[in-house]
Short mmCIF file of C-alpha atoms in Angstrom, two decimals:
data_model
loop_
_atom_site.label_atom_id
_atom_site.label_comp_id
_atom_site.label_asym_id
_atom_site.label_seq_id
_atom_site.Cartn_x
_atom_site.Cartn_y
_atom_site.Cartn_z
CA MET A 1 -0.10 -0.10 -0.03
CA ASN A 2 2.72 2.45 0.90
CA ARG A 3 4.52 1.68 -2.31
CA ILE A 4 1.56 2.43 -4.22
CA LEU A 5 1.08 5.78 -2.42
CA ILE A 6 4.77 6.64 -2.86
CA SER A 7 4.48 5.86 -6.65
CA THR A 8 1.26 7.82 -7.11
CA PHE A 9 2.96 10.92 -5.13
CA PHE A 10 6.12 10.63 -7.43
CA PHE A 11 3.99 10.44 -10.61
CA LEU A 12 1.90 13.49 -9.50
CA PHE A 13 4.99 15.37 -8.60
CA LEU A 14 6.64 14.87 -11.83
CA ASN A 15 3.64 15.83 -13.90
CA SER A 16 2.92 18.81 -11.66
CA GLY A 17 6.25 20.64 -12.78
CA PHE A 18 5.34 20.18 -16.53
CA ALA A 19 1.64 20.94 -16.10
CA GLN A 20 2.65 24.57 -15.28
CA ASN A 21 4.23 24.90 -18.80
CA GLY A 22 2.99 28.17 -20.09
CA LYS A 23 1.59 29.41 -16.76
CA LEU A 24 1.30 33.16 -16.77
CA ILE A 25 3.35 34.39 -13.86
CA SER A 26 3.18 38.20 -14.38
CA LYS A 27 1.50 40.66 -16.65
CA ARG A 28 2.56 44.33 -16.20
CA LEU A 29 1.16 47.20 -18.40
CA VAL A 30 3.99 49.14 -20.04
CA ASP A 31 3.61 52.92 -20.62
CA ILE A 32 5.31 53.30 -24.10
CA SER A 33 6.03 56.99 -23.53
CA ASN A 34 8.68 55.65 -20.90
CA THR A 35 10.30 53.40 -23.57
CA THR A 36 13.48 54.06 -25.62
CA ILE A 37 11.29 54.28 -28.95
CA TRP A 38 9.19 57.04 -27.75
CA ASN A 39 11.37 59.88 -29.08
CA LYS A 40 11.21 58.24 -32.55
CA ILE A 41 7.54 57.87 -32.76
CA SER A 42 6.49 61.04 -31.12
CA GLN A 43 6.88 64.85 -31.25
CA ASN A 44 6.09 67.30 -28.37
CA ASN A 45 5.11 64.16 -26.42
CA GLU A 46 2.39 63.31 -28.87
CA LEU A 47 2.38 60.30 -31.27
CA LEU A 48 3.35 61.14 -34.86
CA PRO A 49 0.27 60.49 -37.24
CA SER A 50 1.85 57.28 -38.54
CA PHE A 51 1.98 55.89 -34.96
CA GLU A 52 -1.66 57.16 -33.89
CA HIS A 53 -2.83 53.55 -34.21
CA LEU A 54 -0.83 52.78 -30.89
CA LYS A 55 -3.41 54.45 -28.94
CA LYS A 56 -5.78 51.43 -29.59
CA LEU A 57 -3.30 49.03 -28.11
CA ASP A 58 -2.05 48.06 -24.73
CA PHE A 59 1.45 46.81 -24.32
CA TYR A 60 2.32 44.41 -21.50
CA SER A 61 5.66 42.91 -20.17
CA ILE A 62 4.98 39.32 -19.13
CA SER A 63 6.64 36.30 -17.50
CA TYR A 64 5.65 32.74 -17.74
CA GLU A 65 6.67 29.13 -16.83
CA SER A 66 8.55 27.05 -19.29
CA ASP A 67 10.38 23.76 -18.11
CA ASN A 68 10.37 25.00 -14.60
CA GLN A 69 12.03 28.21 -15.58
CA LYS A 70 10.74 31.71 -15.39
CA VAL A 71 10.77 33.18 -18.98
CA LYS A 72 10.25 36.81 -19.97
CA GLY A 73 8.12 38.14 -22.81
CA LEU A 74 5.98 40.77 -24.32
CA LEU A 75 2.33 40.90 -25.12
CA VAL A 76 0.15 43.44 -27.15
CA GLU A 77 -3.68 43.58 -27.01
CA PRO A 78 -6.23 45.65 -28.68
CA LYS A 79 -7.88 47.94 -26.06
CA LYS A 80 -11.37 47.09 -27.26
CA ASP A 81 -13.11 44.15 -25.79
CA GLY A 82 -13.38 40.92 -27.81
CA LYS A 83 -11.77 37.67 -28.54
CA TYR A 84 -8.99 37.99 -31.01
CA PRO A 85 -6.75 35.41 -32.92
CA VAL A 86 -3.20 35.12 -31.59
CA VAL A 87 0.11 35.70 -33.52
CA ILE A 88 3.27 34.38 -31.60
CA PHE A 89 6.12 36.56 -32.75
CA ASN A 90 9.65 34.91 -32.77
CA ARG A 91 12.56 37.40 -32.25
CA GLY A 92 15.82 37.14 -34.10
CA GLY A 93 19.30 37.37 -32.73
CA ASN A 94 20.72 35.40 -29.83
CA ARG A 95 21.27 35.76 -26.12
CA ASP A 96 21.20 39.46 -25.33
CA PHE A 97 21.65 40.62 -28.94
CA ALA A 98 18.38 41.67 -30.67
CA GLN A 99 16.27 40.96 -27.77
CA LEU A 100 12.48 41.45 -28.09
CA THR A 101 11.50 44.88 -27.13
CA ILE A 102 8.51 47.15 -27.37
CA ALA A 103 10.25 48.81 -30.17
CA THR A 104 10.42 45.54 -32.08
CA LEU A 105 6.67 44.92 -31.57
CA ILE A 106 5.79 48.45 -32.66
CA MET A 107 7.83 48.21 -35.83
CA TYR A 108 6.95 44.72 -36.79
CA THR A 109 3.45 43.83 -35.32
CA SER A 110 1.63 46.92 -34.18
CA LYS A 111 -0.27 47.39 -37.31
CA LEU A 112 -1.21 43.72 -37.14
CA ALA A 113 -2.49 44.14 -33.74
CA GLU A 114 -4.57 47.16 -34.62
CA GLN A 115 -6.34 44.91 -37.14
CA GLY A 116 -7.60 42.73 -34.16
CA TYR A 117 -4.97 40.47 -33.02
CA ILE A 118 -3.14 39.47 -29.93
CA ILE A 119 0.51 39.44 -30.28
CA ILE A 120 2.74 37.58 -27.87
CA GLY A 121 6.45 36.78 -27.95
CA SER A 122 9.22 35.23 -25.87
CA ASN A 123 12.84 36.51 -25.14
CA TYR A 124 13.78 32.82 -24.54
CA ARG A 125 15.34 31.27 -21.48
CA GLU A 126 18.79 32.65 -20.17
CA LYS A 127 20.64 29.60 -21.55
CA ASP A 128 20.19 30.09 -25.30
CA GLU A 129 21.05 26.98 -27.52
CA PHE A 130 20.07 28.64 -30.66
CA GLY A 131 17.22 26.38 -31.58
CA GLY A 132 17.88 23.92 -28.77
CA ALA A 133 15.66 23.36 -25.63
CA GLU A 134 14.34 26.99 -25.68
CA ILE A 135 12.02 26.11 -28.53
CA ASN A 136 9.94 24.90 -25.72
CA ASP A 137 9.71 28.68 -24.61
CA VAL A 138 7.82 29.22 -27.99
CA LEU A 139 5.65 26.00 -28.03
CA ASN A 140 4.54 26.87 -24.28
CA LEU A 141 3.10 30.12 -25.27
CA THR A 142 0.26 28.26 -26.89
CA GLU A 143 -0.65 27.41 -23.32
CA THR A 144 0.11 30.95 -21.89
CA VAL A 145 -2.51 32.40 -24.28
CA LYS A 146 -5.37 30.31 -22.59
CA GLU A 147 -4.73 32.72 -19.73
CA ILE A 148 -5.10 35.79 -21.72
CA GLU A 149 -8.77 36.84 -21.53
CA LYS A 150 -9.06 38.43 -25.02
CA ALA A 151 -7.04 35.54 -26.88
CA ASP A 152 -8.54 32.80 -28.80
CA PRO A 153 -6.31 29.71 -28.06
CA ASN A 154 -8.05 27.98 -30.95
CA SER A 155 -6.71 30.38 -33.44
CA ILE A 156 -2.93 30.80 -33.38
CA GLY A 157 -0.50 31.91 -36.02
CA MET A 158 3.12 32.56 -35.94
CA PHE A 159 5.58 35.10 -37.33
CA GLY A 160 9.41 34.78 -37.13
CA TRP A 161 12.13 36.96 -38.39
CA SER A 162 15.86 35.78 -38.97
CA ARG A 163 16.63 33.40 -36.26
CA GLY A 164 13.00 33.65 -35.34
CA GLY A 165 12.25 31.95 -38.76
CA MET A 166 14.28 28.97 -37.70
CA MET A 167 12.30 28.97 -34.39
CA THR A 168 8.94 29.01 -36.53
CA TYR A 169 10.10 26.11 -38.65
CA LEU A 170 10.94 24.07 -35.47
CA ALA A 171 7.55 25.12 -34.02
CA LEU A 172 5.75 23.80 -37.12
CA GLN A 173 7.84 20.52 -36.82
CA LYS A 174 6.95 20.01 -33.07
CA SER A 175 3.39 21.34 -32.68
CA ASN A 176 -0.05 21.11 -34.65
CA LYS A 177 -1.33 24.15 -33.03
CA ILE A 178 -0.06 26.69 -35.47
CA LYS A 179 -2.59 27.29 -38.17
CA THR A 180 -0.48 29.36 -40.42
CA ALA A 181 2.99 31.18 -40.29
CA ILE A 182 5.00 33.74 -41.78
CA VAL A 183 8.87 33.46 -42.11
CA GLY A 184 10.95 36.70 -42.81
CA ASN A 185 14.52 36.26 -43.92
CA GLY A 186 14.57 32.98 -41.97
CA VAL A 187 17.38 30.60 -41.47
CA SER A 188 16.54 27.26 -43.11
CA ASP A 189 19.94 25.82 -43.47
CA LEU A 190 22.70 26.37 -40.73
CA PHE A 191 25.55 24.68 -42.74
CA ASP A 192 24.95 27.25 -45.28
CA THR A 193 24.87 30.17 -42.68
CA ALA A 194 28.31 28.90 -41.45
CA LYS A 195 29.65 29.26 -44.89
CA PHE A 196 27.90 32.65 -45.69
CA ARG A 197 28.96 34.26 -42.42
CA PRO A 198 31.73 32.11 -40.82
CA LYS A 199 31.53 34.33 -37.61
CA MET A 200 28.10 32.87 -36.98
CA GLU A 201 29.77 29.59 -36.40
CA THR A 202 32.60 30.56 -34.10
CA ASN A 203 30.65 33.47 -32.10
CA VAL A 204 27.09 31.99 -32.15
CA PHE A 205 26.75 28.28 -32.92
CA ALA A 206 29.82 27.11 -31.00
CA GLU A 207 29.04 29.39 -28.01
CA CYS A 208 25.27 28.32 -27.86
CA ILE A 209 25.04 24.95 -28.97
CA PRO A 210 25.96 22.29 -26.30
CA ASP A 211 29.23 20.41 -27.29
CA TYR A 212 29.17 21.92 -30.72
CA TRP A 213 32.38 20.76 -32.19
CA ASN A 214 31.76 17.15 -31.26
CA ASN A 215 28.26 17.18 -32.55
CA LYS A 216 28.27 19.74 -35.24
CA GLU A 217 26.61 17.67 -38.07
CA SER A 218 23.71 16.18 -35.92
CA GLU A 219 23.06 19.58 -34.13
CA LEU A 220 22.96 21.75 -37.35
CA LYS A 221 20.69 19.35 -39.05
CA LYS A 222 18.38 19.44 -36.07
CA ARG A 223 17.86 23.16 -36.63
CA SER A 224 17.85 23.15 -40.32
CA VAL A 225 14.30 22.60 -41.90
CA ILE A 226 15.90 21.89 -45.10
CA TYR A 227 16.66 18.25 -43.85
CA TRP A 228 13.15 17.70 -42.39
CA ALA A 229 10.67 19.81 -44.25
CA ASP A 230 8.49 16.79 -44.71
CA GLU A 231 7.95 16.83 -40.88
CA LEU A 232 6.19 20.19 -40.91
CA ASP A 233 2.67 20.20 -39.98
CA LYS A 234 0.84 19.40 -43.13
CA ASN A 235 -2.44 21.36 -41.98
CA SER A 236 -0.55 24.52 -41.48
CA SER A 237 0.64 26.90 -44.23
CA LEU A 238 3.62 29.30 -44.73
CA LEU A 239 4.31 32.73 -46.26
CA ILE A 240 8.19 33.03 -46.84
CA LEU A 241 9.52 36.59 -47.33
CA CYS A 242 13.06 37.07 -48.79
CA GLY A 243 15.10 40.17 -49.31
CA THR A 244 17.47 39.58 -52.05
CA ASN A 245 20.00 41.87 -50.76
CA ASP A 246 20.09 40.22 -47.54
CA LYS A 247 23.81 40.20 -46.11
CA ARG A 248 22.81 38.22 -42.82
CA VAL A 249 20.83 35.29 -44.13
CA ASN A 250 21.83 33.83 -47.58
CA PRO A 251 18.75 34.69 -49.95
CA GLU A 252 19.40 31.54 -51.72
CA GLN A 253 18.18 29.57 -48.66
CA ALA A 254 14.71 30.88 -49.38
CA ASP A 255 14.85 29.48 -52.93
CA LYS A 256 16.06 26.13 -51.64
CA ILE A 257 13.35 25.64 -48.92
CA ALA A 258 10.68 26.77 -51.47
CA GLU A 259 11.97 24.04 -53.88
CA LYS A 260 11.68 21.42 -51.21
CA LEU A 261 8.22 22.58 -50.11
CA SER A 262 7.04 22.60 -53.74
CA GLU A 263 8.20 19.00 -54.12
CA MET A 264 5.97 18.15 -51.04
CA ASN A 265 3.03 20.12 -52.44
CA TYR A 266 3.09 22.01 -49.13
CA ASP A 267 0.79 24.99 -48.79
CA PHE A 268 3.05 27.97 -49.13
CA GLU A 269 3.99 31.07 -50.93
CA LEU A 270 7.45 32.63 -51.50
CA ARG A 271 7.69 36.47 -52.13
CA LYS A 272 10.92 38.12 -52.91
CA PHE A 273 11.78 41.82 -52.72
CA GLU A 274 14.98 43.70 -53.67
CA THR A 275 15.78 44.83 -50.16
CA ASP A 276 17.91 44.00 -47.08
CA HIS A 277 17.54 41.75 -43.98
CA PHE A 278 15.14 44.30 -42.36
CA PHE A 279 13.08 45.13 -45.46
CA SER A 280 14.12 48.74 -45.12
CA GLU A 281 12.53 50.03 -48.14
CA TYR A 282 9.43 47.90 -47.92
CA LYS A 283 8.02 48.47 -44.44
CA THR A 284 4.67 49.68 -45.70
CA GLU A 285 4.40 46.64 -48.00
CA LEU A 286 5.57 44.35 -45.28
CA ASN A 287 2.83 45.33 -42.87
CA GLU A 288 0.09 45.01 -45.60
CA MET A 289 1.42 41.44 -46.55
CA VAL A 290 1.45 40.43 -42.96
CA ILE A 291 -2.11 41.63 -42.25
CA GLU A 292 -3.42 40.25 -45.53
CA TRP A 293 -1.95 36.78 -44.90
CA PHE A 294 -3.22 36.41 -41.35
CA ASN A 295 -6.71 37.85 -42.34
CA LYS A 296 -6.96 35.23 -44.91
CA ARG A 297 -5.51 32.30 -43.09
CA LEU A 298 -6.27 32.81 -39.52
CA LYS A 299 -9.17 35.09 -38.84
CA LYS A 300 -12.63 33.28 -38.96
#
């Protein structure tokens, strides 16, 4: 009898830790006038006309649980009451470089949020494995949104840029909860990235990926969708955006993954523009494409 009780307690103890994945720990309203981007989007302490839409949105700093760790992130909600589809935004960069900030969400997702979407994103756990265990920090957000009153947890999309594109591909491999996704200048082949930008291998891959030099081939393949495109959720869909003048991610990667997806008859589109990694000359078009895609593929 005691053995049964001990086994039952142990089972419940183990499961209780993982049952908390995605649990919302904190949600704090952020005054954007106190953020670093305020001077760029305002004049005389008033929003510039092109940023008037921000008055319709609330920005929050959040923390949530992921694999028994406290992970920080950000959230954007329309102020108007309602139930809205969710877009998980996956940041680029690594570790402290290019972290998700209010400025990132304003420039890349605020126009989308204004159209009636909840935007949520993670800064990933402190130990960044560049596509390793921290993918769970993305996947667990599908649980976090169940605690967001205005969010519709049955209608989730994803939007990833650069390294965030790699995270988006990984999410589509490991989850069937993402109805549609957008990847902008995303990494799809880390072997190619190592050749295209050798410093990425020495300064990022080798420093972030556990035991990198002893397991290079297997670890890079795990993170490169070009090797397992057939494992992507068949019920989802993809919009791939590519800047042909990108100096950070080889634009040829977009063509190669598109060729692979075409062979599979995957539901996707590739759109290419003569611009850089950040779509500097096409910000308006970028917003329009993102809104159009999610309106068609995610909104009921």
